[in-house]
Amino acid sequence: MLNMNRMSKSAERACPGSGNVSTSNGMEDSVHSFKAADLVIELSQTHKAKPDLTNLVFGTVFSDHMLTIEWTSNGGWQKPHIKPFGNLSFHPACSAMHYAVQLFEGMKAYRDTDDKVRLFRPMLNMNRMAKSAERACLPAFDRAELVECIRRLVQVDREWVPQSDSASLYIRPTFLGTEPSLGVKKPSRALLYVILSPVGSYFSTGAKSVSLWADSKYIRAWRGGTGDCKMGGNYGASIYAQYEAVDYGCQQVLWLYGDDHQITEVGTMNMFLFWNNENGEEELATPPLDGIILPGITRQSILELTRKWGEFKVCERYLTMADLRCALEENRVKEMFGSGTACVVSPVGRILYQGENLHIPCQEGFPQLASRLMKELTDIQYGRTQSDWSVLV
């Protein structure tokens, strides 16, 4: 066993006063967090073969090690452990299994041309994870300390970061309530763990546009619910609709909300519409964060980038299917795309709505704005462009 005693300066800068634990609403928690300085590393004695990236199915191959951190209401956070990847053992009454007291995050590590490994805006993932944890009644933790533990895990499994600018190492932090009781209550035990998976393209279509089935029959999220948190229940409940979309010849669901059929999200992605709006202004629009939209890291990055360009109006506003259909009839739609960690940017080419195929302008390959955003974001992620959004491992 090795006891590691160094915390990255980048993590310290990202979350000053890392000895304190804050919840997402800024309230300080009295329970002390785990510390990366206490990290215990147990290296695997065997190493799995690295996969062929050309035929890699998203999230099916995992690295040699994992990070686990246990918590109890009596003992607080225990020391973090990096250990050989393996199965977990839970009590049959585990609250995550029965009542979905569970959440996760999705982030990536990238290898640049100088063989350095980078994370992309990891503190934004930690902020969102802390907010989800608060909503799930799971314990608070120090976000900078978790970033450092993840950074150390990636260091240990550094050879699993693909040497490719079209692939990356997907990082899946997961947080479970492990209360051994059938009572519906705040868990007295929890497990935070992180696993790593080398990935290529998320969609089988690769860089091609995706088709969407838009129907108000199923609702992804609602106000007062947990749509703005990254909880497993949000995704598990969407699978049935996803298969119905496939039955209609589409790849993903365009989630609608309300009697006016507000456009919310695209599959598991945030949605953007580039168009000339009702006032004739060139505008990049995305639904506002009103409680039913997940605050995506890529979404935030696209908003910040395009506002910095200052070339067109950038707006967080409500959009309905009537707005989209009218704009298509008047040839005001330029592009439509989804954004997320897994795919970065994914153009939309067709929407099936009320029995009608709505064709979104989408030239061969990537549309102009989507292509530009993809390049600027991946240039930062792979270290081709210097940015404080990129954190060295």
GROMACS .gro file of N, CA, C and O in nm, residues 22-25 103 105 124-141 143 175 225-231 289-295:
model
  160
   22SER      N    1  -1.852   2.245   0.131
   22SER     CA    2  -1.965   2.330   0.101
   22SER      C    3  -2.068   2.256   0.021
   22SER      O    4  -2.035   2.179  -0.068
   23THR      N    5  -2.195   2.280   0.052
   23THR     CA    6  -2.302   2.227  -0.031
   23THR      C    7  -2.322   2.321  -0.148
   23THR      O    8  -2.266   2.431  -0.151
   24SER      N    9  -2.405   2.282  -0.244
   24SER     CA   10  -2.420   2.360  -0.365
   24SER      C   11  -2.486   2.496  -0.341
   24SER      O   12  -2.474   2.586  -0.422
   25ASN      N   13  -2.555   2.514  -0.228
   25ASN     CA   14  -2.616   2.643  -0.202
   25ASN      C   15  -2.523   2.733  -0.121
   25ASN      O   16  -2.564   2.839  -0.074
  103LEU      N   17  -2.658   0.902  -0.800
  103LEU     CA   18  -2.627   1.005  -0.899
  103LEU      C   19  -2.492   0.972  -0.963
  103LEU      O   20  -2.420   0.885  -0.915
  105GLU      N   21  -2.167   1.139  -1.260
  105GLU     CA   22  -2.114   1.246  -1.343
  105GLU      C   23  -2.049   1.185  -1.466
  105GLU      O   24  -2.025   1.063  -1.471
  124LEU      N   25  -1.646   2.220  -1.279
  124LEU     CA   26  -1.787   2.235  -1.316
  124LEU      C   27  -1.862   2.104  -1.292
  124LEU      O   28  -1.978   2.104  -1.248
  125ASN      N   29  -1.797   1.992  -1.322
  125ASN     CA   30  -1.857   1.862  -1.292
  125ASN      C   31  -1.877   1.843  -1.143
  125ASN      O   32  -1.979   1.791  -1.097
  126MET      N   33  -1.777   1.886  -1.065
  126MET     CA   34  -1.787   1.871  -0.920
  126MET      C   35  -1.898   1.958  -0.862
  126MET      O   36  -1.971   1.916  -0.771
  127ASN      N   37  -1.913   2.079  -0.916
  127ASN     CA   38  -2.021   2.167  -0.869
  127ASN      C   39  -2.158   2.104  -0.896
  127ASN      O   40  -2.247   2.108  -0.811
  128ARG      N   41  -2.173   2.048  -1.016
  128ARG     CA   42  -2.300   1.984  -1.050
  128ARG      C   43  -2.323   1.860  -0.965
  128ARG      O   44  -2.435   1.832  -0.920
  129MET      N   45  -2.216   1.784  -0.941
  129MET     CA   46  -2.228   1.664  -0.859
  129MET      C   47  -2.267   1.699  -0.716
  129MET      O   48  -2.349   1.630  -0.654
  130ALA      N   49  -2.212   1.807  -0.663
  130ALA     CA   50  -2.247   1.850  -0.528
  130ALA      C   51  -2.394   1.890  -0.519
  130ALA      O   52  -2.462   1.860  -0.421
  131LYS      N   53  -2.443   1.956  -0.625
  131LYS     CA   54  -2.584   1.994  -0.628
  131LYS      C   55  -2.674   1.871  -0.634
  131LYS      O   56  -2.775   1.862  -0.563
  132SER      N   57  -2.636   1.773  -0.716
  132SER     CA   58  -2.714   1.649  -0.725
  132SER      C   59  -2.713   1.575  -0.592
  132SER      O   60  -2.815   1.519  -0.549
  133ALA      N   61  -2.596   1.575  -0.525
  133ALA     CA   62  -2.585   1.505  -0.397
  133ALA      C   63  -2.675   1.568  -0.292
  133ALA      O   64  -2.741   1.498  -0.213
  134GLU      N   65  -2.681   1.699  -0.291
  134GLU     CA   66  -2.768   1.767  -0.195
  134GLU      C   67  -2.914   1.729  -0.219
  134GLU      O   68  -2.989   1.703  -0.126
  135ARG      N   69  -2.952   1.725  -0.347
  135ARG     CA   70  -3.092   1.691  -0.382
  135ARG      C   71  -3.125   1.546  -0.345
  135ARG      O   72  -3.240   1.514  -0.312
  136ALA      N   73  -3.025   1.457  -0.349
  136ALA     CA   74  -3.044   1.316  -0.317
  136ALA      C   75  -3.023   1.285  -0.170
  136ALA      O   76  -3.029   1.168  -0.130
  137CYS      N   77  -3.000   1.387  -0.088
  137CYS     CA   78  -2.974   1.370   0.056
  137CYS      C   79  -2.850   1.284   0.080
  137CYS      O   80  -2.843   1.209   0.178
  138LEU      N   81  -2.752   1.295  -0.009
  138LEU     CA   82  -2.623   1.230   0.010
  138LEU      C   83  -2.524   1.330   0.069
  138LEU      O   84  -2.542   1.451   0.054
  139PRO      N   85  -2.421   1.283   0.138
  139PRO     CA   86  -2.333   1.373   0.213
  139PRO      C   87  -2.254   1.469   0.124
  139PRO      O   88  -2.219   1.437   0.011
  140ALA      N   89  -2.224   1.585   0.181
  140ALA     CA   90  -2.140   1.684   0.114
  140ALA      C   91  -1.996   1.635   0.110
  140ALA      O   92  -1.955   1.551   0.191
  141PHE      N   93  -1.921   1.687   0.015
  141PHE     CA   94  -1.779   1.651   0.002
  141PHE      C   95  -1.703   1.771  -0.051
  141PHE      O   96  -1.762   1.864  -0.107
  143ARG      N   97  -1.506   1.940  -0.316
  143ARG     CA   98  -1.498   1.920  -0.460
  143ARG      C   99  -1.354   1.918  -0.512
  143ARG      O  100  -1.320   1.838  -0.600
  175PHE      N  101  -2.218   0.807  -0.716
  175PHE     CA  102  -2.243   0.829  -0.574
  175PHE      C  103  -2.372   0.756  -0.537
  175PHE      O  104  -2.478   0.782  -0.594
  225GLY      N  105  -3.895   1.872  -1.011
  225GLY     CA  106  -3.837   1.738  -1.011
  225GLY      C  107  -3.685   1.742  -1.006
  225GLY      O  108  -3.627   1.834  -0.947
  226THR      N  109  -3.622   1.643  -1.070
  226THR     CA  110  -3.476   1.632  -1.062
  226THR      C  111  -3.410   1.640  -1.201
  226THR      O  112  -3.301   1.591  -1.220
  227GLY      N  113  -3.478   1.703  -1.296
  227GLY     CA  114  -3.424   1.712  -1.431
  227GLY      C  115  -3.295   1.789  -1.441
  227GLY      O  116  -3.216   1.771  -1.534
  228ASP      N  117  -3.269   1.878  -1.343
  228ASP     CA  118  -3.146   1.956  -1.344
  228ASP      C  119  -3.035   1.889  -1.265
  228ASP      O  120  -2.929   1.948  -1.243
  229CYS      N  121  -3.058   1.765  -1.222
  229CYS     CA  122  -2.956   1.687  -1.152
  229CYS      C  123  -2.920   1.565  -1.237
  229CYS      O  124  -3.003   1.513  -1.312
  230LYS      N  125  -2.798   1.519  -1.222
  230LYS     CA  126  -2.754   1.404  -1.303
  230LYS      C  127  -2.775   1.277  -1.222
  230LYS      O  128  -2.684   1.219  -1.165
  231MET      N  129  -2.901   1.234  -1.219
  231MET     CA  130  -2.941   1.117  -1.143
  231MET      C  131  -2.978   1.003  -1.237
  231MET      O  132  -3.040   1.025  -1.342
  289LEU      N  133  -3.208   2.740  -1.796
  289LEU     CA  134  -3.197   2.648  -1.683
  289LEU      C  135  -3.307   2.680  -1.582
  289LEU      O  136  -3.286   2.753  -1.485
  290ASP      N  137  -3.425   2.621  -1.606
  290ASP     CA  138  -3.541   2.652  -1.524
  290ASP      C  139  -3.580   2.538  -1.432
  290ASP      O  140  -3.688   2.537  -1.374
  291GLY      N  141  -3.489   2.439  -1.417
  291GLY     CA  142  -3.518   2.326  -1.328
  291GLY      C  143  -3.543   2.196  -1.401
  291GLY      O  144  -3.538   2.089  -1.340
  292ILE      N  145  -3.572   2.203  -1.532
  292ILE     CA  146  -3.593   2.079  -1.607
  292ILE      C  147  -3.480   2.052  -1.705
  292ILE      O  148  -3.477   1.947  -1.768
  293ILE      N  149  -3.387   2.145  -1.716
  293ILE     CA  150  -3.273   2.130  -1.807
  293ILE      C  151  -3.147   2.099  -1.727
  293ILE      O  152  -3.118   2.165  -1.627
  294LEU      N  153  -3.071   1.998  -1.771
  294LEU     CA  154  -2.945   1.968  -1.704
  294LEU      C  155  -2.842   2.075  -1.741
  294LEU      O  156  -2.823   2.105  -1.859
  295PRO      N  157  -2.775   2.135  -1.642
  295PRO     CA  158  -2.673   2.236  -1.671
  295PRO      C  159  -2.545   2.172  -1.723
  295PRO      O  160  -2.452   2.144  -1.648
   0.00000   0.00000   0.00000
